[in-house]
mmCIF file of C-alpha atoms in Angstrom:
data_model
loop_
_atom_site.group_PDB
_atom_site.id
_atom_site.type_symbol
_atom_site.label_atom_id
_atom_site.label_comp_id
_atom_site.label_asym_id
_atom_site.label_seq_id
_atom_site.Cartn_x
_atom_site.Cartn_y
_atom_site.Cartn_z
ATOM 1 C CA UNK K 856 3.227 11.235 21.985
ATOM 2 C CA UNK K 857 5.693 14.106 21.080
ATOM 3 C CA UNK K 858 9.024 13.770 19.335
ATOM 4 C CA UNK K 859 11.699 15.517 18.248
ATOM 5 C CA UNK K 860 11.722 16.850 14.322
ATOM 6 C CA UNK K 861 14.870 14.882 13.723
ATOM 7 C CA UNK K 862 13.484 11.713 15.003
ATOM 8 C CA UNK K 863 10.741 11.118 12.346
ATOM 9 C CA UNK K 864 11.235 7.854 10.141
ATOM 10 C CA UNK K 865 9.463 6.718 6.653
ATOM 11 C CA UNK K 866 6.088 5.282 7.650
ATOM 12 C CA UNK K 867 5.693 7.275 11.273
ATOM 13 C CA UNK K 868 2.171 9.181 10.812
ATOM 14 C CA UNK K 869 2.397 12.561 12.732
ATOM 15 C CA UNK K 870 -0.355 15.084 12.965
ATOM 16 C CA UNK K 871 0.764 18.328 11.214
ATOM 17 C CA UNK K 872 -1.432 21.374 10.049
ATOM 18 C CA UNK K 873 -4.425 20.024 11.337
ATOM 19 C CA UNK K 874 -4.294 16.769 9.415
ATOM 20 C CA UNK K 875 -2.852 13.183 9.525
ATOM 21 C CA UNK K 876 0.181 12.614 7.447
ATOM 22 C CA UNK K 877 2.510 9.587 6.684
ATOM 23 C CA UNK K 878 6.265 10.163 6.322
ATOM 24 C CA UNK K 879 7.307 8.710 3.020
ATOM 25 C CA UNK K 880 10.868 9.855 2.520
ATOM 26 C CA UNK K 881 13.238 11.296 4.672
ATOM 27 C CA UNK K 882 16.704 13.201 3.928
ATOM 28 C CA UNK K 883 18.980 14.576 6.764
ATOM 29 C CA UNK K 884 20.433 18.071 5.159
ATOM 30 C CA UNK K 885 23.315 19.874 7.368
ATOM 31 C CA UNK K 886 23.667 23.275 4.987
ATOM 32 C CA UNK K 887 27.123 25.161 5.658
ATOM 33 C CA UNK K 888 25.273 27.548 6.969
ATOM 34 C CA UNK K 889 23.037 27.522 10.141
ATOM 35 C CA UNK K 890 21.134 24.247 11.622
ATOM 36 C CA UNK K 891 20.989 20.937 10.590
ATOM 37 C CA UNK K 892 17.213 19.981 9.267
ATOM 38 C CA UNK K 893 15.361 16.978 8.578
ATOM 39 C CA UNK K 894 13.563 17.163 5.064
ATOM 40 C CA UNK K 895 10.331 15.126 5.022
ATOM 41 C CA UNK K 896 7.889 14.378 2.388
ATOM 42 C CA UNK K 897 4.429 13.858 3.896
ATOM 43 C CA UNK K 898 1.521 12.157 2.541
ATOM 44 C CA UNK K 899 -1.521 13.076 3.608
ATOM 45 C CA UNK K 900 -3.713 9.905 5.016
ATOM 46 C CA UNK K 901 -7.278 11.519 4.611
ATOM 47 C CA UNK K 902 -6.791 12.960 0.712
ATOM 48 C CA UNK K 903 -3.633 11.788 -0.291
ATOM 49 C CA UNK K 904 -1.793 15.209 -1.103
ATOM 50 C CA UNK K 905 1.933 15.409 -0.518
ATOM 51 C CA UNK K 906 3.650 18.088 1.306
ATOM 52 C CA UNK K 907 7.384 18.681 1.876
ATOM 53 C CA UNK K 908 8.681 19.879 5.126
ATOM 54 C CA UNK K 909 11.648 20.874 7.294
ATOM 55 C CA UNK K 910 12.064 19.991 10.683
ATOM 56 C CA UNK K 911 14.651 20.988 13.211
ATOM 57 C CA UNK K 912 15.539 19.158 16.329
ATOM 58 C CA UNK K 913 14.293 21.646 18.504
ATOM 59 C CA UNK K 914 10.855 21.401 17.054
ATOM 60 C CA UNK K 915 8.417 18.973 18.444
ATOM 61 C CA UNK K 916 5.965 17.117 16.321
ATOM 62 C CA UNK K 917 2.967 14.576 17.429
ATOM 63 C CA UNK K 918 3.578 11.396 16.634
ATOM 64 C CA UNK K 919 0.625 9.086 16.315
ATOM 65 C CA UNK K 920 -0.262 5.549 17.028
ATOM 66 C CA UNK K 921 -2.756 3.996 14.497
ATOM 67 C CA UNK K 922 -4.654 0.789 15.608
ATOM 68 C CA UNK K 923 -4.468 -1.766 13.444
ATOM 69 C CA UNK K 924 -7.104 -4.583 13.635
ATOM 70 C CA UNK K 925 -7.758 -7.707 11.690
ATOM 71 C CA UNK K 926 -10.800 -7.725 8.828
ATOM 72 C CA UNK K 927 -11.977 -9.949 6.394
ATOM 73 C CA UNK K 928 -13.144 -8.378 2.977
ATOM 74 C CA UNK K 929 -16.564 -9.723 2.429
ATOM 75 C CA UNK K 930 -17.761 -8.272 -1.126
ATOM 76 C CA UNK K 931 -17.762 -5.424 -3.348
ATOM 77 C CA UNK K 932 -21.227 -3.304 -4.327
ATOM 78 C CA UNK K 933 -20.505 -0.569 -7.038
ATOM 79 C CA UNK K 934 -17.548 1.223 -5.353
ATOM 80 C CA UNK K 935 -18.330 0.406 -1.873
ATOM 81 C CA UNK K 936 -16.112 -2.198 -0.203
ATOM 82 C CA UNK K 937 -17.846 -4.045 2.505
ATOM 83 C CA UNK K 938 -15.148 -5.727 5.342
ATOM 84 C CA UNK K 939 -15.879 -7.670 8.576
ATOM 85 C CA UNK K 940 -14.156 -7.304 12.019
ATOM 86 C CA UNK K 941 -13.025 -10.983 12.355
ATOM 87 C CA UNK K 942 -13.188 -10.418 16.262
ATOM 88 C CA UNK K 943 -16.573 -8.787 16.622
ATOM 89 C CA UNK K 944 -18.347 -9.448 13.424
ATOM 90 C CA UNK K 945 -19.053 -5.897 12.986
ATOM 91 C CA UNK K 946 -19.189 -4.911 9.279
ATOM 92 C CA UNK K 947 -17.824 -1.768 7.976
ATOM 93 C CA UNK K 948 -17.859 -0.357 4.176
ATOM 94 C CA UNK K 949 -15.208 1.923 2.846
ATOM 95 C CA UNK K 950 -15.551 3.820 -0.712
ATOM 96 C CA UNK K 951 -12.632 2.624 -3.324
ATOM 97 C CA UNK K 952 -10.657 5.912 -2.758
ATOM 98 C CA UNK K 953 -9.784 4.864 0.589
ATOM 99 C CA UNK K 954 -8.190 1.588 -0.556
ATOM 100 C CA UNK K 955 -6.479 2.829 -3.283
ATOM 101 C CA UNK K 956 -4.809 0.864 -6.469
ATOM 102 C CA UNK K 957 -4.605 -2.202 -4.285
ATOM 103 C CA UNK K 958 -8.388 -2.764 -4.788
ATOM 104 C CA UNK K 959 -8.016 -4.931 -7.596
ATOM 105 C CA UNK K 960 -6.404 -7.473 -5.615
ATOM 106 C CA UNK K 961 -9.556 -7.872 -3.246
ATOM 107 C CA UNK K 962 -10.869 -11.532 -3.025
ATOM 108 C CA UNK K 963 -13.974 -12.873 -0.982
ATOM 109 C CA UNK K 964 -12.982 -13.955 2.150
ATOM 110 C CA UNK K 965 -9.480 -12.161 1.879
ATOM 111 C CA UNK K 966 -7.684 -11.288 5.340
ATOM 112 C CA UNK K 967 -6.774 -7.666 5.443
ATOM 113 C CA UNK K 968 -5.604 -5.385 8.154
ATOM 114 C CA UNK K 969 -7.389 -2.025 8.671
ATOM 115 C CA UNK K 970 -5.399 1.318 10.208
ATOM 116 C CA UNK K 971 -7.873 2.990 12.662
ATOM 117 C CA UNK K 972 -7.747 6.236 14.240
ATOM 118 C CA UNK K 973 -10.460 7.162 16.744
ATOM 119 C CA UNK K 974 -12.725 4.408 15.348
ATOM 120 C CA UNK K 975 -11.961 5.904 11.783
ATOM 121 C CA UNK K 976 -10.641 3.940 9.074
ATOM 122 C CA UNK K 977 -7.817 5.493 7.561
ATOM 123 C CA UNK K 978 -6.218 2.718 5.174
ATOM 124 C CA UNK K 979 -6.201 -0.954 4.206
ATOM 125 C CA UNK K 980 -3.097 -3.475 4.079
ATOM 126 C CA UNK K 981 -3.261 -6.291 1.859
ATOM 127 C CA UNK K 982 -1.530 -9.611 2.277
ATOM 128 C CA UNK K 983 2.014 -8.491 0.432
ATOM 129 C CA UNK K 984 1.665 -11.404 -2.125
ATOM 130 C CA UNK K 985 -1.676 -12.753 -3.689
ATOM 131 C CA UNK K 986 -2.151 -15.705 -6.418
ATOM 132 C CA UNK K 987 -3.805 -15.132 -9.568
ATOM 133 C CA UNK K 988 -4.071 -16.591 -13.021
ATOM 134 C CA UNK K 989 -2.632 -15.741 -16.301
ATOM 135 C CA UNK K 990 -5.721 -14.852 -18.639
ATOM 136 C CA UNK K 991 -3.404 -14.178 -21.731
ATOM 137 C CA UNK K 992 0.152 -13.624 -22.635
ATOM 138 C CA UNK K 993 2.006 -13.403 -25.900
ATOM 139 C CA UNK K 994 3.749 -16.727 -27.522
ATOM 140 C CA UNK K 995 7.739 -16.731 -26.978
ATOM 141 C CA UNK K 996 9.483 -16.028 -29.810
ATOM 142 C CA UNK K 997 12.220 -18.317 -30.658
ATOM 143 C CA UNK K 998 15.702 -16.680 -29.951
ATOM 144 C CA UNK K 999 14.634 -14.171 -27.232
ATOM 145 C CA UNK K 1000 15.062 -16.455 -24.166
ATOM 146 C CA UNK K 1001 18.847 -15.826 -24.107
ATOM 147 C CA UNK K 1002 18.235 -12.474 -22.308
ATOM 148 C CA UNK K 1003 16.140 -12.106 -19.455
ATOM 149 C CA UNK K 1004 13.528 -10.557 -21.563
ATOM 150 C CA UNK K 1005 9.665 -10.313 -19.469
ATOM 151 C CA UNK K 1006 6.621 -10.201 -21.514
ATOM 152 C CA UNK K 1007 3.106 -8.806 -21.027
ATOM 153 C CA UNK K 1008 0.493 -10.711 -19.479
ATOM 154 C CA UNK K 1009 -3.283 -10.255 -18.466
ATOM 155 C CA UNK K 1010 -4.133 -11.488 -14.893
ATOM 156 C CA UNK K 1011 -7.597 -12.437 -13.803
ATOM 157 C CA UNK K 1012 -8.498 -9.091 -12.338
ATOM 158 C CA UNK K 1013 -7.578 -7.329 -15.572
ATOM 159 C CA UNK K 1014 -3.873 -5.944 -14.552
ATOM 160 C CA UNK K 1015 -1.397 -5.914 -17.087
ATOM 161 C CA UNK K 1016 2.124 -7.462 -15.355
ATOM 162 C CA UNK K 1017 5.380 -8.482 -17.021
ATOM 163 C CA UNK K 1018 5.938 -11.784 -16.469
ATOM 164 C CA UNK K 1019 9.090 -14.418 -17.457
ATOM 165 C CA UNK K 1020 8.990 -15.888 -20.899
ATOM 166 C CA UNK K 1021 8.011 -19.424 -19.577
ATOM 167 C CA UNK K 1022 4.808 -18.304 -17.985
ATOM 168 C CA UNK K 1023 1.941 -19.321 -20.373
ATOM 169 C CA UNK K 1024 -1.996 -18.642 -20.555
ATOM 170 C CA UNK K 1025 -3.747 -20.589 -17.429
ATOM 171 C CA UNK K 1026 -0.698 -20.633 -15.327
ATOM 172 C CA UNK K 1027 -1.127 -19.297 -12.022
ATOM 173 C CA UNK K 1028 1.551 -16.846 -10.542
ATOM 174 C CA UNK K 1029 2.166 -14.723 -7.346
ATOM 175 C CA UNK K 1030 2.320 -11.188 -8.253
ATOM 176 C CA UNK K 1031 3.188 -8.314 -5.095
ATOM 177 C CA UNK K 1032 0.072 -5.752 -4.331
ATOM 178 C CA UNK K 1033 2.195 -2.980 -3.517
ATOM 179 C CA UNK K 1034 3.672 -2.548 -7.036
ATOM 180 C CA UNK K 1035 1.735 -5.580 -9.522
ATOM 181 C CA UNK K 1036 5.522 -7.447 -10.086
ATOM 182 C CA UNK K 1037 5.674 -10.849 -10.896
ATOM 183 C CA UNK K 1038 7.361 -12.764 -7.899
ATOM 184 C CA UNK K 1039 7.501 -16.503 -8.988
ATOM 185 C CA UNK K 1040 5.042 -19.444 -10.218
ATOM 186 C CA UNK K 1041 2.458 -20.620 -7.778
ATOM 187 C CA UNK K 1042 2.981 -23.764 -5.969
#
């Protein structure tokens, strides 16, 4: 589907210079001299490289629609992760670099969404929040509770997260998978 160069929005996937790129940031610029353009930061879906491009409204770009399918994470073997299509029960294996930093949050049986283009997987979307257990954290020092100070904690997958002072070892908390930030205590 062809769209105008100034119609690109963050999250759109476009075909550009022989590759598939996701628009990360956009900025409308109207210089004093010449026509307005859209400055777009693009991220390659295959290798993760970044590119800054200018698109004018007169340019046409190919917008790509990705197919999103529900999969279930089955297991990890080395740096390979196996997923199962919840509709057809077909299995697919992806290397860790295709999943990215969020791979540490994958749990057996977790429901995820895979983005596919021409039947080839491009990325994995995990649930927005996951429940984890705090394995170790520092005790609260008296007098620190007056300010909203956070303390470091190590969760069950080895990731370090900043948590409020009332969180202790053994507590279950909810963490955002996108940036590994504390959300709330688990119910």
